[in-house]
mmCIF file of N, CA and C in Angstrom:
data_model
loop_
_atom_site.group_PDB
_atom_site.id
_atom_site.type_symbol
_atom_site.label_atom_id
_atom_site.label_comp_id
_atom_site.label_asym_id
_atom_site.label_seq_id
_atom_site.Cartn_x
_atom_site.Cartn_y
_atom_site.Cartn_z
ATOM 1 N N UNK A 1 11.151 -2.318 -8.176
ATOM 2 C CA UNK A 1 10.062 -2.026 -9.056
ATOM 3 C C UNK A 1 10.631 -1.462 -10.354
ATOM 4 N N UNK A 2 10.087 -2.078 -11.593
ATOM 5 C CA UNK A 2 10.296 -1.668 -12.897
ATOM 6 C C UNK A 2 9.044 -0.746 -13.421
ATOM 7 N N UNK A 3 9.525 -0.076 -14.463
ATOM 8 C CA UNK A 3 8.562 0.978 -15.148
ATOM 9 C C UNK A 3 8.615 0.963 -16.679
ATOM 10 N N UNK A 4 7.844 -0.040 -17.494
ATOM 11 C CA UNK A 4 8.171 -0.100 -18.471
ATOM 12 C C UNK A 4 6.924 0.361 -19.205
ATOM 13 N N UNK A 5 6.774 0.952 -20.087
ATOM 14 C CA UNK A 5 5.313 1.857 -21.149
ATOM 15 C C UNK A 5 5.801 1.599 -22.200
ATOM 16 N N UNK A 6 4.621 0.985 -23.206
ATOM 17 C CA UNK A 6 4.268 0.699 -24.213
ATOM 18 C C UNK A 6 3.497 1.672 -25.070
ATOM 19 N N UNK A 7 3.402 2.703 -25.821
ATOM 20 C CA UNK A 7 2.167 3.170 -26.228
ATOM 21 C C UNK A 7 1.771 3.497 -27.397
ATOM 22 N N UNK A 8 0.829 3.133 -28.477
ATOM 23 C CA UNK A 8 0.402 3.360 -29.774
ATOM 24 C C UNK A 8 -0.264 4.562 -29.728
ATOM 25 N N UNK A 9 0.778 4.886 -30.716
ATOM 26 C CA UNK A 9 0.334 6.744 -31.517
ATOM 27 C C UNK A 9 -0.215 6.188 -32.790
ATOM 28 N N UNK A 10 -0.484 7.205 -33.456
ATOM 29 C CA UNK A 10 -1.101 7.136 -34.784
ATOM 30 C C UNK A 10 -0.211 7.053 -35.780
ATOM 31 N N UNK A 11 1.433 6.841 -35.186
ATOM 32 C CA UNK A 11 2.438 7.354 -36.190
ATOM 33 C C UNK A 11 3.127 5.978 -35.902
ATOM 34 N N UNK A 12 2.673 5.045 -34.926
ATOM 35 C CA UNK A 12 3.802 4.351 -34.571
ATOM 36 C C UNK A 12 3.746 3.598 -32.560
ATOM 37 N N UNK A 13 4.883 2.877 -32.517
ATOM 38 C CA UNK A 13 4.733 2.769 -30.819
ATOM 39 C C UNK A 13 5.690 3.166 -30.240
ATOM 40 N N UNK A 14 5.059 4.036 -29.259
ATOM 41 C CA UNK A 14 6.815 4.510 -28.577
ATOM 42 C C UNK A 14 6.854 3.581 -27.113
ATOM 43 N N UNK A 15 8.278 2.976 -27.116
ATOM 44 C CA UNK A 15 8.893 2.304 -25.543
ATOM 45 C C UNK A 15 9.624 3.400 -24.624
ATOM 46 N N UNK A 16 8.927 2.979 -23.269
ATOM 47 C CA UNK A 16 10.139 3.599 -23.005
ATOM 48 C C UNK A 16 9.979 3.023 -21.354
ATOM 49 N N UNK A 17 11.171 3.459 -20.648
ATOM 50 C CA UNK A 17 11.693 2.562 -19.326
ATOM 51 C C UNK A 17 12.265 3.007 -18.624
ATOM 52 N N UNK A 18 12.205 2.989 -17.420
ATOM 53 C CA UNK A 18 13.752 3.802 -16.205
ATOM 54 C C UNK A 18 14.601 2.883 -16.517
ATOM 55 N N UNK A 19 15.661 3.153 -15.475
ATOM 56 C CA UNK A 19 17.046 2.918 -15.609
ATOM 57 C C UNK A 19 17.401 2.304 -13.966
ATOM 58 N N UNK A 20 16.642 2.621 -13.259
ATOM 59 C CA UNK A 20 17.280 2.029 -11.790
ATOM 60 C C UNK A 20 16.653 0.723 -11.778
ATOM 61 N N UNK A 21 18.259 0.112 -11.193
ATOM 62 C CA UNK A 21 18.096 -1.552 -10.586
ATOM 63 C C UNK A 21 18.682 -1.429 -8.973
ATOM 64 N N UNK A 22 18.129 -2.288 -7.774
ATOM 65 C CA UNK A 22 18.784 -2.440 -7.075
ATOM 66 C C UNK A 22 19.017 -3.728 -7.146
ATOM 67 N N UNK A 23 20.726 -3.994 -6.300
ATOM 68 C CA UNK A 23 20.627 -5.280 -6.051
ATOM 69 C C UNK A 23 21.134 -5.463 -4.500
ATOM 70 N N UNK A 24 20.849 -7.043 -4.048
ATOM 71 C CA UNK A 24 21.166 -7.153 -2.630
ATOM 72 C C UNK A 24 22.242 -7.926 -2.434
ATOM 73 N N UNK A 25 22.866 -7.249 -1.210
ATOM 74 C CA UNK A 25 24.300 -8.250 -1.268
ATOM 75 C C UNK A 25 24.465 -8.748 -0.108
ATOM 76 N N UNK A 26 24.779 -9.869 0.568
ATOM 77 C CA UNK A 26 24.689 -10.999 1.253
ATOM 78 C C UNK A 26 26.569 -10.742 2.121
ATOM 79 N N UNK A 27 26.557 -10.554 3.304
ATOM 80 C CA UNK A 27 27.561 -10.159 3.568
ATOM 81 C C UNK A 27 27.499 -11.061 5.216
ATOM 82 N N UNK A 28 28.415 -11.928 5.105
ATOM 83 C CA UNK A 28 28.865 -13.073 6.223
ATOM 84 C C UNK A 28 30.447 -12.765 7.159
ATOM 85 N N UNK A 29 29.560 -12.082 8.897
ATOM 86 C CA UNK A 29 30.469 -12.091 9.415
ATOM 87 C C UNK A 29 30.851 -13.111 10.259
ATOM 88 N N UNK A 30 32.232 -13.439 10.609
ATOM 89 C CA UNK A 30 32.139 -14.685 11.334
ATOM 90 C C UNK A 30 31.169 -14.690 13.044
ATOM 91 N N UNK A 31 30.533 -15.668 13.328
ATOM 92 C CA UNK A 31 29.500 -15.580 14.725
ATOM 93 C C UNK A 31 28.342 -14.471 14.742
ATOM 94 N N UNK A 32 27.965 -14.179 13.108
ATOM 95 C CA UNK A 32 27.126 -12.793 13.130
ATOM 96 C C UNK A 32 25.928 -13.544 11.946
ATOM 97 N N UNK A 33 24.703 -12.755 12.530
ATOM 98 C CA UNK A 33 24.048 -13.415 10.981
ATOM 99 C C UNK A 33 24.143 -12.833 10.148
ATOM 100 N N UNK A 34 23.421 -13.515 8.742
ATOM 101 C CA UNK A 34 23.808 -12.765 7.435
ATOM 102 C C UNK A 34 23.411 -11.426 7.063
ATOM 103 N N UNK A 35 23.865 -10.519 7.024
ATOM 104 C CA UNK A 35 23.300 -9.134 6.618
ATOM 105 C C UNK A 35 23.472 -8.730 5.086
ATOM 106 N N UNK A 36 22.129 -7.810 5.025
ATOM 107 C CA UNK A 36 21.673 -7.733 3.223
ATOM 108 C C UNK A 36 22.017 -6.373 3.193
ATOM 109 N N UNK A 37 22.373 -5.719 2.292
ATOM 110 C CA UNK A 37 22.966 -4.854 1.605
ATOM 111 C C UNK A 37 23.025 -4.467 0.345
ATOM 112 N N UNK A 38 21.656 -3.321 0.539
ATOM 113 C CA UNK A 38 21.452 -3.048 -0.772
ATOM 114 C C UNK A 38 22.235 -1.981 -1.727
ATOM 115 N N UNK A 39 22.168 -2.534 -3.084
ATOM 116 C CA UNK A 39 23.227 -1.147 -4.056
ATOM 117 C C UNK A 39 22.207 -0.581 -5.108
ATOM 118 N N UNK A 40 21.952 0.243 -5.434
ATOM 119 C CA UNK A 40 21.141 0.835 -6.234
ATOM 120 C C UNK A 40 22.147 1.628 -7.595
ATOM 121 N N UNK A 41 21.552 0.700 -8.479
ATOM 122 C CA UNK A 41 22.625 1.996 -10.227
ATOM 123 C C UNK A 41 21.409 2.598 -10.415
ATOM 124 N N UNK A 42 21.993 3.882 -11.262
ATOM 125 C CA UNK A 42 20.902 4.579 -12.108
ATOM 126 C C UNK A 42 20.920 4.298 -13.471
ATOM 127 N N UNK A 43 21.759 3.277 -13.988
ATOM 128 C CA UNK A 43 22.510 3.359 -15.106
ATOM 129 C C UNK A 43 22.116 1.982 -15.944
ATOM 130 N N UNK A 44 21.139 1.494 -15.468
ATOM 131 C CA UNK A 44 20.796 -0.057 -16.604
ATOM 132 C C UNK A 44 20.067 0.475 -17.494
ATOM 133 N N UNK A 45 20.520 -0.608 -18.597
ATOM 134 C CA UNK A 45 19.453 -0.239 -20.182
ATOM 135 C C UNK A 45 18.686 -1.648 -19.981
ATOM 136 N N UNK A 46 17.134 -1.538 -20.033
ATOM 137 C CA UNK A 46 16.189 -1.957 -20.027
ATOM 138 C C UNK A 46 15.234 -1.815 -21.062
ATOM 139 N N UNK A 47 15.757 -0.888 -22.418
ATOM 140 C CA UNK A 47 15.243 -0.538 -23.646
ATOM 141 C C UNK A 47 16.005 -1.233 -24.326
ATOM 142 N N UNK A 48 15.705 -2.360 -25.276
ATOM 143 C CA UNK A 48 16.750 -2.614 -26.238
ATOM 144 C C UNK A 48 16.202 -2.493 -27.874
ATOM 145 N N UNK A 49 17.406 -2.468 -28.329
ATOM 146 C CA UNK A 49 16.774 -2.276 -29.725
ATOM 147 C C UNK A 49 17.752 -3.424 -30.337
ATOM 148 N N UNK A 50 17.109 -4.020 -31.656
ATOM 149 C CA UNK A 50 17.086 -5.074 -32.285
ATOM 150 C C UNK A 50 18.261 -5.008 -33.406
ATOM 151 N N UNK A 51 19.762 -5.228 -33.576
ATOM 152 C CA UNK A 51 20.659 -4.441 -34.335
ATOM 153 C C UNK A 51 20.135 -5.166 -35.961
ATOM 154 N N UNK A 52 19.955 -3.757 -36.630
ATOM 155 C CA UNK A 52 19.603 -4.454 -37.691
ATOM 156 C C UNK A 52 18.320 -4.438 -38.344
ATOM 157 N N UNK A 53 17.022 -3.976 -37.249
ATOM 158 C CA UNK A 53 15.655 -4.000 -37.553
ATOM 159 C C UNK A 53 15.450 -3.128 -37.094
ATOM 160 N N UNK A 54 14.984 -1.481 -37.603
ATOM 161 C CA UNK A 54 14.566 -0.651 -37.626
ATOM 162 C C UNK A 54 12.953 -0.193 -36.765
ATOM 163 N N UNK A 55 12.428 -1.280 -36.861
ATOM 164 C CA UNK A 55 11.426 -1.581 -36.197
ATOM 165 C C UNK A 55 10.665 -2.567 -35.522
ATOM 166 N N UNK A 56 11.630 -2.852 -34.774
ATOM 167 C CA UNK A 56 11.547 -3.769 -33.316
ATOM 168 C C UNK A 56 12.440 -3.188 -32.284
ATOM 169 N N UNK A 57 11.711 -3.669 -31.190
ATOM 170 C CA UNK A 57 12.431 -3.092 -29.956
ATOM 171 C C UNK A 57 11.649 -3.842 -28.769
ATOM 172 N N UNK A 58 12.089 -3.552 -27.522
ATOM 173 C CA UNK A 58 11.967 -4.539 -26.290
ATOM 174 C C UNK A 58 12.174 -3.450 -24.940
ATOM 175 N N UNK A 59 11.453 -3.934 -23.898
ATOM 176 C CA UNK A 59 11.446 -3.245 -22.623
ATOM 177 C C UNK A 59 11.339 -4.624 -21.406
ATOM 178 N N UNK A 60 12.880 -4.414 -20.991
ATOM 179 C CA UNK A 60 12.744 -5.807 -19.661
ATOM 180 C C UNK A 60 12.319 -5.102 -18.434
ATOM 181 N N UNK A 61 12.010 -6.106 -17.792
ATOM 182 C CA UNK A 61 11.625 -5.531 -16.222
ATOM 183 C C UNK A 61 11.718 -6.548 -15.663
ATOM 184 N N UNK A 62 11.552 -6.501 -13.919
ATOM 185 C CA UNK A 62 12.017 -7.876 -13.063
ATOM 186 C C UNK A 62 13.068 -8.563 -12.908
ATOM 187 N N UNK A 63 13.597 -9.608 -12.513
ATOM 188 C CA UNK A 63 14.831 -10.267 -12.017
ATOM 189 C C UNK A 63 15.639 -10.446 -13.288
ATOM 190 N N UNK A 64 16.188 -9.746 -13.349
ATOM 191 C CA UNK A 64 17.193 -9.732 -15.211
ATOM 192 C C UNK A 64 18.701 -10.146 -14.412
ATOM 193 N N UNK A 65 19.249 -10.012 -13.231
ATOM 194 C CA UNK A 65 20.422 -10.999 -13.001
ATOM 195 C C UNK A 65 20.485 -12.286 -13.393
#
């Protein structure tokens, strides 16, 4: 689950977004079935800003691998 907010002030819009992604990892033992294995960062940027344009900016969410 992503958390991305959009919101118009009177001054402007502020973004803003968490930072945790998990991902799943697929791990094959021989004569065993496949087991999933999840990793969790705290550490993705999901805010981006536009180099160059002062006023634009972006908030991803969902399958970004």
């Amino acid at each position: 689950m992503s958390l991305g907010i959009a919101f118009k002030g009177p001054e402007g819009i502020v973004l803003a977004a968490d930072s945790r992604v998990t991902l799943m990892g697929q791990i094959q033992l021989p004569n065993q079935p496949v087991t999933f294995c999840p990793s969790i960062y705290d550490n993705a940027t999901k805010l981006l800003q536009v180099k160059g344009q002062d006023f634009v900016g972006a908030v991803t969410y969902g399958v970004g691998a």
